[in-house]
Amino acid sequence: MGTWDVGPFDNDTAADFAGDLDEAALEEREAMIRGELKRAAEPADFLGIYDGERAVGAAALVVAQHSECDRPCSNYGPSEPLPELPADLRMLAVDALNQVVSNRSELAELWAEAANWSKWRQDITRLRDVLDPPTPPQEEALFEI
């Protein structure tokens, strides 16, 4: 695994995907991001490491357009502007991230063996929570018992 840190573009595969996005025409970039997310989100027997790494990068790009968060991409992310990404990519990115951390993911399997596995997992959870925030617990009872 050509990985130097836990960030979404801190590996050779995702950094190459960012470079591919930079080289593509602006109108092709959304389809490229969608394609990576779809490939990872579709049920499969096993999600390969490269598809998982590209999906994490693509999900980070969807998160980056969320108005309430910082840009989650490192220096290795795309440097060219992206088009406004459609809202339907948010749930597709959630589905892709769910597959990335599942027990059918080579990427999750490899990270589970790494010393900084918990940091990687926290970063994936943070991305997912921006896309689909957890519901806070209800503080008041709906009715009296």
XYZ file of N, CA, C and O in Angstrom:
580
model
N 0.857 -1.161 0.000
C 0.000 0.000 0.000
C 0.903 1.224 0.000
O 1.655 1.431 0.927
N 0.880 2.031 -1.052
C 1.649 3.263 -1.135
C 0.935 4.366 -0.376
O 0.362 5.262 -0.981
N 0.973 4.279 0.946
C 0.223 5.194 1.804
C 1.181 5.881 2.753
O 2.040 5.241 3.346
N 1.023 7.189 2.926
C 1.911 7.929 3.822
C 1.175 8.574 4.985
O 1.803 9.075 5.904
N -0.148 8.576 4.965
C -0.923 9.109 6.088
C -2.356 8.622 5.950
O -2.673 7.887 5.018
N -3.250 9.042 6.849
C -4.616 8.530 6.870
C -5.605 9.362 6.067
O -6.760 8.990 5.925
N -5.193 10.496 5.522
C -6.104 11.371 4.786
C -6.633 10.728 3.517
O -6.061 9.766 2.999
N -7.729 11.267 2.991
C -8.380 10.660 1.824
C -7.516 10.613 0.565
O -7.722 9.761 -0.287
N -6.552 11.499 0.440
C -5.676 11.509 -0.725
C -4.230 11.201 -0.364
O -3.323 11.448 -1.157
N -4.012 10.637 0.814
C -2.659 10.346 1.286
C -2.221 8.932 0.914
O -1.654 8.190 1.719
N -2.497 8.558 -0.330
C -2.046 7.284 -0.870
C -1.916 7.442 -2.387
O -2.505 8.355 -2.982
N -1.113 6.592 -2.987
C -0.834 6.700 -4.422
C -2.096 6.628 -5.275
O -2.247 7.389 -6.237
N -3.002 5.724 -4.946
C -4.183 5.513 -5.778
C -5.089 6.730 -5.802
O -5.525 7.187 -6.863
N -5.410 7.271 -4.625
C -6.291 8.443 -4.560
C -5.600 9.679 -5.128
O -6.241 10.508 -5.779
N -4.298 9.808 -4.898
C -3.560 10.939 -5.470
C -3.570 10.857 -7.000
O -3.714 11.882 -7.673
N -3.447 9.654 -7.549
C -3.544 9.484 -9.004
C -4.946 9.837 -9.505
O -5.097 10.441 -10.569
N -5.972 9.462 -8.745
C -7.351 9.819 -9.098
C -7.501 11.342 -9.123
O -8.115 11.896 -10.045
N -6.917 12.028 -8.149
C -6.960 13.494 -8.123
C -6.286 14.059 -9.377
O -6.795 15.007 -9.988
N -5.168 13.484 -9.759
C -4.489 13.914 -10.977
C -5.337 13.679 -12.220
O -5.384 14.524 -13.120
N -6.037 12.542 -12.259
C -6.934 12.261 -13.378
C -8.059 13.296 -13.448
O -8.438 13.742 -14.529
N -8.585 13.677 -12.284
C -9.629 14.710 -12.248
C -9.087 16.033 -12.784
O -9.760 16.726 -13.546
N -7.878 16.383 -12.368
C -7.268 17.639 -12.825
C -7.078 17.662 -14.338
O -7.202 18.713 -14.968
N -6.774 16.517 -14.921
C -6.527 16.434 -16.357
C -7.812 16.363 -17.170
O -7.800 16.644 -18.370
N -8.917 16.003 -16.528
C -10.193 15.860 -17.239
C -10.844 17.228 -17.444
O -10.599 18.174 -16.686
N -11.692 17.295 -18.446
C -12.469 18.516 -18.670
C -13.428 18.716 -17.494
O -13.880 17.741 -16.884
N -13.702 19.947 -17.163
C -14.566 20.274 -16.032
C -15.879 19.499 -16.079
O -16.323 18.957 -15.064
N -16.488 19.403 -17.249
C -17.786 18.741 -17.357
C -17.708 17.216 -17.194
O -18.721 16.552 -17.041
N -16.508 16.644 -17.193
C -16.339 15.195 -17.004
C -16.088 14.818 -15.546
O -16.220 13.648 -15.177
N -15.747 15.768 -14.713
C -15.297 15.462 -13.345
C -16.393 14.885 -12.466
O -16.150 13.972 -11.683
N -17.611 15.397 -12.578
C -18.699 14.861 -11.748
C -18.948 13.390 -12.086
O -19.100 12.561 -11.195
N -18.953 13.045 -13.362
C -19.166 11.652 -13.769
C -18.043 10.749 -13.253
O -18.290 9.597 -12.878
N -16.835 11.260 -13.216
C -15.713 10.473 -12.699
C -15.892 10.195 -11.205
O -15.677 9.071 -10.739
N -16.294 11.206 -10.459
C -16.524 11.046 -9.017
C -17.674 10.076 -8.789
O -17.585 9.157 -7.971
N -18.762 10.263 -9.531
C -19.925 9.381 -9.415
C -19.531 7.934 -9.719
O -19.942 7.005 -9.027
N -18.738 7.741 -10.760
C -18.323 6.393 -11.130
C -17.546 5.692 -10.028
O -17.767 4.502 -9.762
N -16.645 6.414 -9.384
C -15.872 5.809 -8.283
C -16.772 5.452 -7.109
O -16.629 4.396 -6.495
N -17.706 6.333 -6.795
C -18.626 6.072 -5.681
C -19.540 4.895 -6.001
O -19.763 4.024 -5.145
N -20.064 4.839 -7.220
C -20.941 3.729 -7.612
C -20.208 2.401 -7.567
O -20.751 1.397 -7.102
N -18.994 2.398 -8.063
C -18.218 1.151 -8.087
C -18.038 0.602 -6.666
O -18.149 -0.590 -6.434
N -17.806 1.482 -5.719
C -17.602 1.036 -4.338
C -18.917 0.724 -3.629
O -18.970 -0.168 -2.787
N -19.969 1.454 -3.960
C -21.238 1.302 -3.247
C -22.012 0.056 -3.661
O -22.818 -0.453 -2.876
N -21.793 -0.415 -4.863
C -22.537 -1.583 -5.341
C -22.135 -2.820 -4.542
O -20.959 -3.043 -4.272
N -23.133 -3.596 -4.152
C -22.821 -4.819 -3.396
C -21.891 -5.724 -4.201
O -22.097 -5.933 -5.391
N -20.892 -6.199 -3.541
C -19.927 -7.097 -4.185
C -19.405 -8.070 -3.139
O -19.530 -7.833 -1.937
N -18.839 -9.149 -3.610
C -18.255 -10.110 -2.681
C -17.076 -9.499 -1.935
O -16.864 -9.788 -0.768
N -16.324 -8.641 -2.633
C -15.127 -8.056 -2.037
C -14.813 -6.741 -2.730
O -14.860 -6.662 -3.958
N -14.522 -5.710 -1.964
C -14.137 -4.404 -2.504
C -12.616 -4.320 -2.468
O -12.013 -4.360 -1.392
N -12.008 -4.224 -3.632
C -10.555 -4.155 -3.721
C -9.993 -2.866 -3.147
O -10.688 -1.849 -3.055
N -8.741 -2.909 -2.784
C -8.089 -1.767 -2.136
C -8.126 -0.514 -3.011
O -8.400 0.583 -2.529
N -7.867 -0.661 -4.306
C -7.792 0.515 -5.172
C -9.159 1.174 -5.336
O -9.262 2.406 -5.307
N -10.206 0.365 -5.477
C -11.557 0.926 -5.547
C -11.921 1.608 -4.235
O -12.553 2.661 -4.226
N -11.498 1.031 -3.121
C -11.767 1.639 -1.815
C -11.048 2.960 -1.631
O -11.635 3.943 -1.162
N -9.782 3.015 -2.029
C -9.019 4.264 -1.884
C -9.589 5.373 -2.759
O -9.707 6.528 -2.320
N -9.961 5.048 -3.981
C -10.559 6.058 -4.865
C -11.921 6.508 -4.336
O -12.267 7.689 -4.430
N -12.688 5.582 -3.776
C -14.002 5.931 -3.229
C -13.875 6.877 -2.039
O -14.662 7.819 -1.907
N -12.903 6.663 -1.184
C -12.691 7.569 -0.051
C -12.336 8.963 -0.567
O -12.857 9.968 -0.080
N -11.469 9.048 -1.562
C -11.134 10.339 -2.148
C -12.350 11.010 -2.765
O -12.583 12.205 -2.561
N -13.145 10.246 -3.504
C -14.350 10.807 -4.128
C -15.337 11.290 -3.061
O -15.921 12.372 -3.196
N -15.512 10.517 -2.001
C -16.413 10.926 -0.919
C -15.904 12.205 -0.253
O -16.695 13.091 0.090
N -14.604 12.325 -0.096
C -14.029 13.535 0.502
C -14.312 14.760 -0.353
O -14.516 15.856 0.181
N -14.354 14.580 -1.658
C -14.666 15.701 -2.544
C -16.125 16.135 -2.406
O -16.440 17.322 -2.468
N -17.004 15.173 -2.182
C -18.409 15.497 -1.936
C -18.524 16.243 -0.605
O -19.209 17.264 -0.506
N -17.817 15.776 0.407
C -17.814 16.434 1.712
C -17.264 17.856 1.595
O -17.774 18.786 2.223
N -16.239 18.034 0.763
C -15.596 19.346 0.637
C -16.564 20.416 0.159
O -16.373 21.595 0.453
N -17.612 20.025 -0.531
C -18.581 21.007 -0.992
C -19.691 21.272 0.019
O -20.549 22.101 -0.207
N -19.647 20.568 1.128
C -20.625 20.811 2.191
C -20.249 22.121 2.876
O -19.122 22.306 3.307
N -21.168 23.025 2.992
C -20.862 24.389 3.449
C -20.367 24.486 4.879
O -19.739 25.467 5.246
N -20.617 23.498 5.700
C -20.260 23.601 7.120
C -18.961 22.885 7.482
O -18.657 22.718 8.652
N -18.199 22.446 6.520
C -16.990 21.707 6.877
C -15.768 22.302 6.188
O -15.866 23.009 5.201
N -14.628 21.987 6.765
C -13.364 22.386 6.153
C -13.090 21.477 4.968
O -13.601 20.374 4.878
N -12.229 21.935 4.101
C -11.831 21.112 2.969
C -11.023 19.924 3.485
O -9.955 20.098 4.071
N -11.518 18.687 3.302
C -10.864 17.519 3.883
C -9.730 16.962 3.041
O -9.228 15.903 3.327
N -9.338 17.629 1.992
C -8.341 17.090 1.078
C -6.953 17.650 1.400
O -6.808 18.805 1.757
N -5.967 16.812 1.243
C -4.589 17.223 1.497
C -4.014 17.883 0.252
O -4.698 18.118 -0.731
N -2.731 18.132 0.286
C -2.027 18.689 -0.870
C -2.088 17.757 -2.073
O -1.798 18.167 -3.184
N -2.451 16.510 -1.853
C -2.460 15.524 -2.932
C -3.825 15.415 -3.605
O -3.985 14.666 -4.555
N -4.821 16.156 -3.116
C -6.136 16.183 -3.734
C -6.101 17.009 -5.004
O -5.080 17.608 -5.358
N -7.222 17.070 -5.714
C -7.259 17.833 -6.964
C -6.954 19.308 -6.740
O -7.352 19.885 -5.731
N -6.248 19.897 -7.675
C -5.949 21.325 -7.566
C -6.844 22.153 -8.480
O -6.983 23.352 -8.286
N -7.463 21.508 -9.458
C -8.376 22.199 -10.364
C -9.768 22.246 -9.745
O -10.141 21.371 -8.973
N -10.563 23.265 -10.071
C -11.902 23.369 -9.496
C -12.814 22.231 -9.955
O -12.634 21.681 -11.036
N -13.763 21.922 -9.100
C -14.766 20.914 -9.427
C -16.092 21.606 -9.689
O -16.350 22.676 -9.140
N -16.940 20.983 -10.491
C -18.272 21.556 -10.670
C -19.067 21.384 -9.380
O -18.688 20.615 -8.493
N -20.162 22.078 -9.270
C -21.068 21.874 -8.142
C -21.590 20.442 -8.249
O -22.153 20.051 -9.269
N -21.364 19.669 -7.203
C -21.761 18.259 -7.234
C -23.218 18.125 -6.791
O -23.627 18.758 -5.816
N -24.004 17.305 -7.482
C -25.414 17.167 -7.144
C -25.619 16.527 -5.776
O -24.799 15.733 -5.305
N -26.738 16.860 -5.157
C -27.044 16.392 -3.801
C -27.154 14.876 -3.707
O -26.848 14.297 -2.665
N -27.538 14.201 -4.792
C -27.692 12.750 -4.717
C -26.366 12.028 -4.489
O -26.353 10.876 -4.071
N -25.260 12.713 -4.726
C -23.963 12.082 -4.474
C -23.696 11.894 -2.981
O -22.888 11.042 -2.600
N -24.374 12.659 -2.145
C -24.155 12.542 -0.698
C -24.471 11.126 -0.207
O -23.651 10.493 0.453
N -25.652 10.612 -0.544
C -26.019 9.277 -0.069
C -25.231 8.186 -0.790
O -24.919 7.156 -0.203
N -24.888 8.418 -2.046
C -24.038 7.466 -2.754
C -22.673 7.383 -2.074
O -22.109 6.303 -1.907
N -22.150 8.538 -1.637
C -20.873 8.557 -0.919
C -20.988 7.839 0.423
O -20.068 7.119 0.832
N -22.113 8.004 1.116
C -22.331 7.284 2.376
C -22.311 5.778 2.122
O -21.650 5.019 2.847
N -23.024 5.337 1.097
C -23.052 3.912 0.771
C -21.650 3.398 0.428
O -21.265 2.305 0.845
N -20.894 4.195 -0.306
C -19.525 3.796 -0.661
C -18.655 3.687 0.588
O -17.913 2.714 0.753
N -18.751 4.671 1.477
C -17.950 4.629 2.710
C -18.350 3.447 3.587
O -17.498 2.831 4.232
N -19.634 3.120 3.607
C -20.073 1.947 4.370
C -19.423 0.677 3.837
O -19.024 -0.198 4.615
N -19.296 0.571 2.529
C -18.633 -0.592 1.932
C -17.136 -0.587 2.223
O -16.542 -1.644 2.467
N -16.539 0.600 2.228
C -15.098 0.723 2.473
C -14.724 0.195 3.857
O -13.666 -0.398 4.030
N -15.579 0.397 4.843
C -15.256 -0.045 6.202
C -15.883 -1.397 6.548
O -15.743 -1.869 7.672
N -16.537 -2.026 5.595
C -17.191 -3.307 5.863
C -16.164 -4.442 5.949
O -14.990 -4.273 5.608
N -16.649 -5.597 6.374
C -15.749 -6.759 6.463
C -15.484 -7.378 5.090
O -14.774 -8.364 4.992
N -16.032 -6.790 4.028
C -15.766 -7.242 2.654
C -14.826 -6.280 1.925
O -14.794 -6.258 0.700
N -14.072 -5.494 2.674
C -13.208 -4.477 2.083
C -11.738 -4.794 2.339
O -11.300 -4.923 3.487
N -10.988 -4.872 1.255
C -9.544 -5.099 1.377
C -8.869 -3.913 2.064
O -7.944 -4.099 2.854
N -9.353 -2.708 1.795
C -8.767 -1.523 2.415
C -8.950 -1.567 3.935
O -8.000 -1.336 4.690
N -10.151 -1.878 4.395
C -10.395 -1.979 5.839
C -9.554 -3.099 6.457
O -9.021 -2.952 7.555
N -9.415 -4.187 5.724
C -8.612 -5.320 6.197
C -7.151 -4.904 6.394
O -6.540 -5.225 7.420
N -6.612 -4.168 5.437
C -5.218 -3.732 5.537
C -5.037 -2.687 6.643
O -4.048 -2.717 7.377
N -5.992 -1.742 6.752
C -5.883 -0.736 7.806
C -6.013 -1.360 9.192
O -5.407 -0.870 10.151
N -6.784 -2.431 9.320
C -6.956 -3.085 10.624
C -5.628 -3.609 11.165
O -5.464 -3.759 12.377
N -4.685 -3.839 10.272
C -3.368 -4.333 10.671
C -2.382 -3.204 10.955
O -1.277 -3.449 11.434
N -2.752 -1.963 10.669
C -1.854 -0.817 10.823
C -1.954 -0.216 12.223
O -3.004 -0.280 12.876
N -0.880 0.398 12.644
C -0.836 1.008 13.975
C -1.822 2.157 14.116
O -2.386 2.364 15.191
N -2.060 2.903 13.062
C -2.963 4.060 13.149
C -4.343 3.761 12.573
O -5.027 4.643 12.066
N -4.783 2.506 12.705
C -6.097 2.089 12.230
C -7.207 2.944 12.817
O -8.109 3.369 12.087
N -7.172 3.221 14.115
C -8.276 3.964 14.740
C -8.365 5.388 14.192
O -9.462 5.926 14.014
N -7.248 6.014 13.875
C -7.260 7.353 13.281
C -7.883 7.317 11.890
O -8.693 8.173 11.542
N -7.530 6.317 11.081
C -8.131 6.165 9.757
C -9.636 5.968 9.886
O -10.416 6.611 9.198
N -10.028 5.093 10.793
C -11.457 4.809 10.975
C -12.204 6.068 11.445
O -13.319 6.338 10.993
N -11.603 6.865 12.327
C -12.222 8.118 12.777
C -12.394 9.088 11.615
O -13.425 9.765 11.523
N -11.415 9.167 10.735
C -11.519 10.056 9.578
C -12.639 9.614 8.638
O -13.390 10.443 8.121
N -12.786 8.316 8.422
C -13.873 7.801 7.584
C -15.213 8.114 8.241
O -16.160 8.562 7.579
N -15.300 7.917 9.545
C -16.542 8.205 10.275
C -16.875 9.690 10.200
O -18.041 10.060 10.014
N -15.883 10.542 10.298
C -16.104 11.992 10.209
C -16.659 12.361 8.835
O -17.620 13.124 8.726
N -16.086 11.804 7.777
C -16.597 12.058 6.429
C -18.051 11.612 6.322
O -18.917 12.338 5.825
N -18.321 10.411 6.813
C -19.668 9.865 6.732
C -20.658 10.714 7.524
O -21.774 10.964 7.079
N -20.251 11.167 8.696
C -21.143 11.958 9.548
C -21.460 13.329 8.955
O -22.525 13.882 9.217
N -20.554 13.889 8.162
C -20.855 15.153 7.483
C -21.918 14.907 6.413
O -22.843 15.699 6.235
N -21.804 13.792 5.718
C -22.740 13.472 4.642
C -24.110 13.048 5.161
O -25.130 13.342 4.554
N -24.131 12.341 6.268
C -25.377 11.825 6.847
C -25.258 11.924 8.360
O -24.928 10.952 9.027
N -25.504 13.126 8.916
C -25.294 13.331 10.353
C -26.128 12.368 11.201
O -27.284 12.089 10.872
N -25.528 11.858 12.279
C -26.291 10.971 13.163
C -27.419 11.753 13.834
O -27.295 12.948 14.091
N -28.509 11.071 14.101
C -29.639 11.691 14.773
C -29.321 11.799 16.259
O -28.989 10.793 16.889
N -29.415 13.012 16.815
C -29.137 13.141 18.249
C -30.231 12.444 19.053
O -31.384 12.363 18.616
N -29.877 11.957 20.236
C -30.880 11.284 21.058
C -31.964 12.278 21.487
O -31.691 13.450 21.725
N -33.170 11.773 21.587
C -34.290 12.606 22.010
C -34.192 12.816 23.509
O -34.041 11.855 24.272
N -34.272 14.061 23.939
C -34.110 14.380 25.357
C -35.426 14.355 26.124
O -35.430 14.085 27.316
N -36.507 14.674 25.471
C -37.786 14.689 26.157
C -38.648 13.528 25.682
O -38.621 13.147 24.523
N -39.442 13.017 26.605
C -40.363 11.935 26.270
C -41.481 12.470 25.394
O -41.926 13.606 25.536
N -41.918 11.652 24.458
C -43.017 12.050 23.590
C -44.354 12.023 24.329
O -45.279 12.742 23.986
N -44.443 11.169 25.349
C -45.680 11.068 26.133
C -45.327 10.577 27.522
O -44.261 10.026 27.761
N -46.226 10.799 28.470
C -45.991 10.364 29.842
C -46.396 8.918 30.013
O -47.359 8.461 29.397
N -45.684 8.234 30.879
C -45.997 6.836 31.163
C -46.830 6.752 32.405
O -46.690 7.397 33.357
